[in-house]
Short mmCIF file of C-alpha atoms in Angstrom, two decimals:
data_model
loop_
_atom_site.label_atom_id
_atom_site.label_comp_id
_atom_site.label_asym_id
_atom_site.label_seq_id
_atom_site.Cartn_x
_atom_site.Cartn_y
_atom_site.Cartn_z
CA UNK I 239 -0.08 -0.10 -0.10
CA UNK I 240 1.41 3.38 -0.91
CA UNK I 241 1.16 6.43 1.22
CA UNK I 242 -1.02 8.99 -0.43
CA UNK I 243 0.31 12.29 -1.36
CA UNK I 244 -0.11 15.23 0.70
CA UNK I 245 -1.89 18.34 -0.36
CA UNK I 246 -0.08 21.34 -1.45
CA UNK I 247 -1.29 25.14 -0.83
CA UNK I 248 -1.85 26.97 -4.11
CA UNK I 249 0.92 29.58 -4.28
CA UNK I 250 -1.72 32.28 -5.78
CA UNK I 251 -3.90 31.57 -2.71
CA UNK I 252 -0.78 31.90 -0.39
CA UNK I 253 0.27 35.05 -1.68
CA UNK I 254 -3.25 36.75 -1.69
CA UNK I 255 -3.85 35.61 1.97
CA UNK I 256 -0.59 36.89 3.16
CA UNK I 257 -0.70 40.23 1.02
CA UNK I 258 -3.95 40.94 2.54
CA UNK I 259 -2.80 40.16 6.09
CA UNK I 260 0.30 42.42 5.62
CA UNK I 261 -1.69 45.14 4.15
CA UNK I 262 -4.07 45.19 7.39
CA UNK I 263 -1.02 45.14 9.78
CA UNK I 264 1.20 47.86 8.18
CA UNK I 265 -1.87 50.19 7.43
CA UNK I 266 -1.32 53.47 6.12
CA UNK I 267 2.45 54.26 7.27
CA UNK I 268 3.90 50.97 7.72
CA UNK I 269 5.86 50.06 10.65
CA UNK I 270 6.79 53.30 12.28
CA UNK I 271 8.30 51.44 15.37
CA UNK I 272 10.80 49.84 13.16
CA UNK I 273 11.35 52.86 11.27
CA UNK I 274 11.97 54.83 14.25
CA UNK I 275 14.32 52.86 16.11
CA UNK I 276 16.39 50.67 13.61
CA UNK I 277 18.62 52.37 10.99
CA UNK I 278 18.65 51.61 7.22
CA UNK I 279 20.88 48.78 6.38
CA UNK I 280 20.85 47.03 9.54
CA UNK I 281 20.76 43.27 9.09
CA UNK I 282 18.81 40.85 11.48
CA UNK I 283 19.27 37.25 11.78
CA UNK I 284 16.50 35.24 13.71
CA UNK I 285 15.08 31.84 14.38
CA UNK I 286 11.51 30.59 14.32
CA UNK I 287 11.51 28.39 17.41
CA UNK I 288 8.85 25.92 18.76
CA UNK I 289 8.00 26.22 22.47
CA UNK I 290 5.99 23.29 22.91
CA UNK I 291 5.06 20.04 21.28
CA UNK I 292 3.08 20.03 18.16
CA UNK I 293 2.72 19.66 14.42
CA UNK I 294 3.94 21.87 11.51
CA UNK I 295 1.55 23.45 9.07
CA UNK I 296 1.70 26.76 7.12
CA UNK I 297 5.47 27.19 6.51
CA UNK I 298 4.55 28.33 2.97
CA UNK I 299 2.66 31.41 4.46
CA UNK I 300 5.40 32.20 6.92
CA UNK I 301 7.87 32.25 4.09
CA UNK I 302 5.61 34.29 1.78
CA UNK I 303 5.26 36.99 4.65
CA UNK I 304 8.99 37.71 4.57
CA UNK I 305 9.57 37.72 1.11
CA UNK I 306 6.82 39.95 0.42
CA UNK I 307 7.65 42.21 2.72
CA UNK I 308 11.32 42.09 1.13
CA UNK I 309 12.65 39.82 -1.41
CA UNK I 310 16.13 40.23 0.21
CA UNK I 311 15.17 38.49 3.21
CA UNK I 312 16.42 34.90 3.15
CA UNK I 313 14.16 32.15 4.58
CA UNK I 314 15.39 28.74 5.42
CA UNK I 315 13.34 26.00 6.86
CA UNK I 316 14.43 23.06 8.94
CA UNK I 317 11.25 21.06 9.26
CA UNK I 318 8.34 20.45 6.68
CA UNK I 319 4.79 20.47 7.02
CA UNK I 320 3.66 17.40 8.78
CA UNK I 321 6.56 17.35 10.93
CA UNK I 322 6.37 16.72 14.65
CA UNK I 323 7.69 19.68 16.84
CA UNK I 324 9.37 19.44 20.34
CA UNK I 325 10.30 22.62 22.58
CA UNK I 326 13.38 24.06 21.29
CA UNK I 327 13.10 22.74 17.63
CA UNK I 328 14.44 25.40 15.04
CA UNK I 329 11.69 25.83 12.45
CA UNK I 330 13.49 28.13 10.16
CA UNK I 331 16.04 30.76 10.00
CA UNK I 332 15.49 34.16 8.61
CA UNK I 333 17.90 36.93 7.77
CA UNK I 334 17.89 40.19 6.11
CA UNK I 335 16.94 44.01 6.33
CA UNK I 336 16.23 44.02 9.90
CA UNK I 337 13.38 46.54 9.41
CA UNK I 338 11.57 44.19 6.97
CA UNK I 339 12.20 40.96 9.14
CA UNK I 340 10.53 42.78 12.33
CA UNK I 341 7.78 44.17 10.01
CA UNK I 342 6.71 40.91 8.63
CA UNK I 343 7.33 38.91 11.86
CA UNK I 344 3.52 39.05 13.39
CA UNK I 345 1.89 38.04 10.09
CA UNK I 346 4.27 35.07 9.59
CA UNK I 347 3.76 33.92 13.18
CA UNK I 348 0.28 34.56 13.23
CA UNK I 349 -0.53 32.08 10.19
CA UNK I 350 2.20 29.73 11.50
CA UNK I 351 0.90 29.61 15.08
CA UNK I 352 -2.75 29.12 14.05
CA UNK I 353 -2.24 26.43 11.27
CA UNK I 354 0.15 24.57 13.56
CA UNK I 355 -2.43 24.74 16.34
CA UNK I 356 -4.90 23.22 13.92
CA UNK I 357 -2.44 20.44 12.62
CA UNK I 358 -1.40 19.70 16.24
CA UNK I 359 -5.17 19.60 17.67
CA UNK I 360 -6.16 17.06 14.78
CA UNK I 361 -3.11 15.09 15.44
CA UNK I 362 -4.30 14.37 19.22
CA UNK I 363 -7.77 13.43 17.80
CA UNK I 364 -6.18 11.10 14.83
CA UNK I 365 -3.79 9.51 17.46
CA UNK I 366 -6.68 8.45 19.94
CA UNK I 367 -8.15 6.52 17.05
CA UNK I 368 -5.15 5.27 15.41
CA UNK I 369 -5.91 1.50 16.22
CA UNK I 370 -9.06 1.75 14.23
CA UNK I 371 -10.22 2.32 10.55
CA UNK I 372 -12.18 5.56 11.24
CA UNK I 373 -10.95 9.07 10.11
CA UNK I 374 -11.40 12.32 11.86
CA UNK I 375 -12.98 15.09 9.68
CA UNK I 376 -13.15 18.69 9.85
CA UNK I 377 -16.43 20.42 8.68
CA UNK I 378 -17.49 23.62 7.22
CA UNK I 379 -17.19 25.12 10.72
CA UNK I 380 -14.02 27.39 9.86
CA UNK I 381 -13.04 30.84 10.30
CA UNK I 382 -14.55 32.74 7.46
CA UNK I 383 -11.84 33.32 4.73
CA UNK I 384 -9.47 30.92 6.04
CA UNK I 385 -11.18 27.57 5.25
CA UNK I 386 -8.62 26.15 2.73
CA UNK I 387 -5.86 26.93 5.05
CA UNK I 388 -7.47 25.12 8.09
CA UNK I 389 -8.67 22.12 5.89
CA UNK I 390 -4.88 22.02 4.86
CA UNK I 391 -3.67 21.98 8.43
CA UNK I 392 -6.14 19.42 9.20
CA UNK I 393 -4.58 17.25 6.51
CA UNK I 394 -1.02 17.82 7.94
CA UNK I 395 -2.36 16.58 11.53
CA UNK I 396 -3.51 13.34 10.06
CA UNK I 397 -7.30 14.09 9.66
CA UNK I 398 -9.42 14.19 6.56
CA UNK I 399 -11.70 16.92 5.07
CA UNK I 400 -15.37 16.85 4.83
CA UNK I 401 -16.95 19.00 1.93
CA UNK I 402 -15.24 22.36 1.39
CA UNK I 403 -18.35 24.31 0.67
CA UNK I 404 -21.90 23.92 -0.37
CA UNK I 405 -21.06 23.26 -4.00
CA UNK I 406 -19.11 20.16 -3.92
CA UNK I 407 -21.33 17.59 -2.44
CA UNK I 408 -24.99 17.18 -1.15
CA UNK I 409 -25.47 16.91 2.53
CA UNK I 410 -29.20 16.50 3.47
CA UNK I 411 -29.49 17.55 6.93
CA UNK I 412 -32.47 17.70 9.33
CA UNK I 413 -33.90 21.16 8.41
CA UNK I 414 -33.68 19.90 4.83
CA UNK I 415 -35.61 16.77 5.30
CA UNK I 416 -38.15 18.87 7.79
CA UNK I 417 -38.99 21.11 4.60
CA UNK I 418 -38.81 18.68 1.99
CA UNK I 419 -40.00 15.15 1.34
CA UNK I 420 -38.91 13.15 4.23
CA UNK I 421 -35.48 10.90 4.30
CA UNK I 422 -36.13 8.72 1.51
CA UNK I 423 -37.80 11.20 -0.83
CA UNK I 424 -34.75 14.00 -0.27
CA UNK I 425 -32.19 11.30 -1.21
CA UNK I 426 -34.02 10.35 -4.51
CA UNK I 427 -34.73 13.89 -5.03
CA UNK I 428 -31.08 14.73 -4.61
CA UNK I 429 -30.00 11.73 -6.92
CA UNK I 430 -32.09 13.10 -9.44
CA UNK I 431 -30.43 16.34 -9.07
CA UNK I 432 -26.98 15.59 -8.95
CA UNK I 433 -24.35 14.83 -11.52
CA UNK I 434 -22.84 11.39 -11.35
CA UNK I 435 -19.65 12.62 -9.60
CA UNK I 436 -21.46 14.37 -6.74
CA UNK I 437 -21.74 12.41 -3.67
CA UNK I 438 -24.94 12.37 -1.43
CA UNK I 439 -24.96 12.19 2.20
CA UNK I 440 -28.03 12.26 4.46
CA UNK I 441 -28.20 12.94 8.27
CA UNK I 442 -30.42 10.69 10.64
CA UNK I 443 -31.16 10.92 14.11
CA UNK I 444 -32.86 7.77 14.81
CA UNK I 445 -32.56 4.02 13.79
CA UNK I 446 -35.74 4.27 11.98
CA UNK I 447 -34.50 7.07 10.07
CA UNK I 448 -31.37 5.14 9.29
CA UNK I 449 -33.36 2.14 7.99
CA UNK I 450 -35.18 4.36 5.73
CA UNK I 451 -32.26 5.92 4.37
CA UNK I 452 -30.71 2.56 3.50
CA UNK I 453 -33.44 1.62 1.35
CA UNK I 454 -32.59 4.85 -0.87
CA UNK I 455 -28.85 4.11 -0.81
CA UNK I 456 -26.95 7.32 -0.31
CA UNK I 457 -23.31 7.18 -0.44
CA UNK I 458 -22.75 8.24 3.19
CA UNK I 459 -25.18 8.51 6.29
CA UNK I 460 -24.53 10.85 8.98
CA UNK I 461 -25.54 9.48 12.40
CA UNK I 462 -26.26 12.74 14.43
CA UNK I 463 -25.93 12.61 18.27
CA UNK I 464 -25.78 8.92 18.82
CA UNK I 465 -24.08 7.36 21.58
CA UNK I 466 -21.69 4.47 21.22
CA UNK I 467 -24.40 1.73 21.67
CA UNK I 468 -26.62 3.20 19.16
CA UNK I 469 -23.75 3.75 16.67
CA UNK I 470 -22.72 0.09 17.26
CA UNK I 471 -26.18 -0.90 16.34
CA UNK I 472 -26.26 1.16 13.43
CA UNK I 473 -23.22 -0.36 12.01
CA UNK I 474 -24.87 -3.91 12.48
CA UNK I 475 -27.99 -2.84 10.76
CA UNK I 476 -25.71 -1.52 7.80
CA UNK I 477 -23.91 -4.81 7.71
CA UNK I 478 -27.21 -6.79 7.71
CA UNK I 479 -28.65 -4.52 5.09
CA UNK I 480 -25.71 -4.86 2.86
CA UNK I 481 -25.80 -8.65 3.55
CA UNK I 482 -22.10 -8.69 4.70
CA UNK I 483 -20.27 -10.62 7.53
CA UNK I 484 -18.10 -9.02 10.09
CA UNK I 485 -14.83 -10.05 7.94
CA UNK I 486 -16.15 -8.63 4.73
CA UNK I 487 -18.08 -5.47 6.14
CA UNK I 488 -15.09 -2.99 6.26
CA UNK I 489 -13.56 -3.62 2.94
CA UNK I 490 -16.84 -3.95 0.73
CA UNK I 491 -17.11 -0.78 -1.46
CA UNK I 492 -20.86 -1.18 -2.10
CA UNK I 493 -21.98 -0.68 1.40
CA UNK I 494 -23.16 2.82 2.50
CA UNK I 495 -20.45 4.60 4.36
CA UNK I 496 -21.23 5.80 8.02
CA UNK I 497 -20.34 9.03 9.82
CA UNK I 498 -20.81 10.08 13.37
CA UNK I 499 -21.12 13.42 14.50
CA UNK I 500 -22.23 15.20 17.79
CA UNK I 501 -20.63 15.20 21.18
CA UNK I 502 -17.24 14.46 19.80
CA UNK I 503 -14.19 15.37 21.86
CA UNK I 504 -10.85 13.94 22.96
CA UNK I 505 -12.73 11.79 25.89
CA UNK I 506 -15.31 10.45 23.48
CA UNK I 507 -13.83 9.93 20.21
CA UNK I 508 -11.92 6.66 21.03
CA UNK I 509 -15.35 4.94 21.90
CA UNK I 510 -17.07 6.36 18.99
CA UNK I 511 -14.40 5.08 16.46
CA UNK I 512 -14.51 1.49 17.99
CA UNK I 513 -18.13 1.09 17.01
CA UNK I 514 -17.13 0.63 13.30
CA UNK I 515 -17.93 3.87 11.94
CA UNK I 516 -15.96 5.07 8.94
CA UNK I 517 -15.70 8.80 9.58
CA UNK I 518 -16.18 10.97 12.71
CA UNK I 519 -16.70 14.70 12.10
CA UNK I 520 -16.27 17.51 14.35
CA UNK I 521 -15.60 21.13 14.48
CA UNK I 522 -13.38 20.90 17.38
CA UNK I 523 -10.21 20.29 15.56
CA UNK I 524 -10.87 23.88 13.56
CA UNK I 525 -12.90 25.79 15.83
CA UNK I 526 -11.39 24.72 19.30
CA UNK I 527 -7.53 24.64 18.21
CA UNK I 528 -5.57 26.55 20.38
CA UNK I 529 -2.57 28.19 18.73
CA UNK I 530 0.67 26.69 18.99
CA UNK I 531 3.55 28.63 20.84
CA UNK I 532 6.16 29.79 18.33
CA UNK I 533 8.42 32.52 18.85
CA UNK I 534 10.93 34.52 16.64
CA UNK I 535 13.99 35.06 18.36
CA UNK I 536 16.73 37.46 17.35
CA UNK I 537 20.18 36.12 16.92
CA UNK I 538 22.64 38.33 18.54
CA UNK I 539 26.21 37.69 17.26
#
C-alpha cells in the first residue's frame, strides 16, 4: 500500500492571503516602530522556534510573509509541514534587512501559530483512533476566509476533510428533511438533481431514519448525536442490510459509509471510533484548536 500524497497550498492563494494580512497590519504608514528605532541597512538574523510539542503546518505562508515584505530576506526551513515539533525545535531561520524582518514577524507567526495549532489539535484526535479504521474529519465550521488553510492544516495533522463548501457535495440535514419530502424522498430528489460525480449524504437521528435512508442508498449516512451503543447498532444494521459478514464489512466498497457526529471530543472519540463507523466529523479540530506557541528570536552575534 502506497502512502497518499499530501496536499499542497496554491501559491496564488498563499500570496493573496499573506498580502492581505500584511496590508492590514502595515496600515497607512507602515511599521513606524521599526522605522523609528532601526537604522536603514541593519541586518537581522532570527530563528523561528517551537516552544511546545506540536505539528507543523503553514510554512509557505510564513515564508511568503517575509518574501513579500522584502525579497532580500532569506528564509531557510529545517522542518516540513506535517513534521512533529518539540520544545526548542528550530523551525526556520531568517536573515535580511532588520526593519523588514520585524515588520513581517507578526503576520508570519499568526499564520504559523494558528495552522500549527489546528494541525496539532487534529493530531491529538487522530492519535486517539489510530488503532481503528475510522478517520477524523473537519467540517465547514471554519474561520471565514481561512477555510482552505485550516482544512490543509487538518490534513497535516492526520485528519481528513469533509466537503469544502455548499457546492461540492450534497449533505441533506434535518432542516432540509423537515421542509422537503422526508428522508427517502430527499435522497431520491438529490440523486435526480446531482451529476454522477456528486456524492449524496443524509443526516439521521434515529435507527428508524437510518433504515429508511439505507433503502434509498445514499453514499454516506451521517449519524447525528448517537451514543456508542446506538452507533454500534447502526453499524450492525448497515452490515445486515448489505448482506455482509463481520470480516467482509469494512472492505466492501458497495455498502453505505457511516459517519458519526455530535458530542465528539478527546474523551469520547475513541469509543465512537471503536463502534465501527467510517468517519467522525467534528468542528473541534478547527474551531477549538489553540494556537501553538512559536516565537521569533533574534540571534545576537
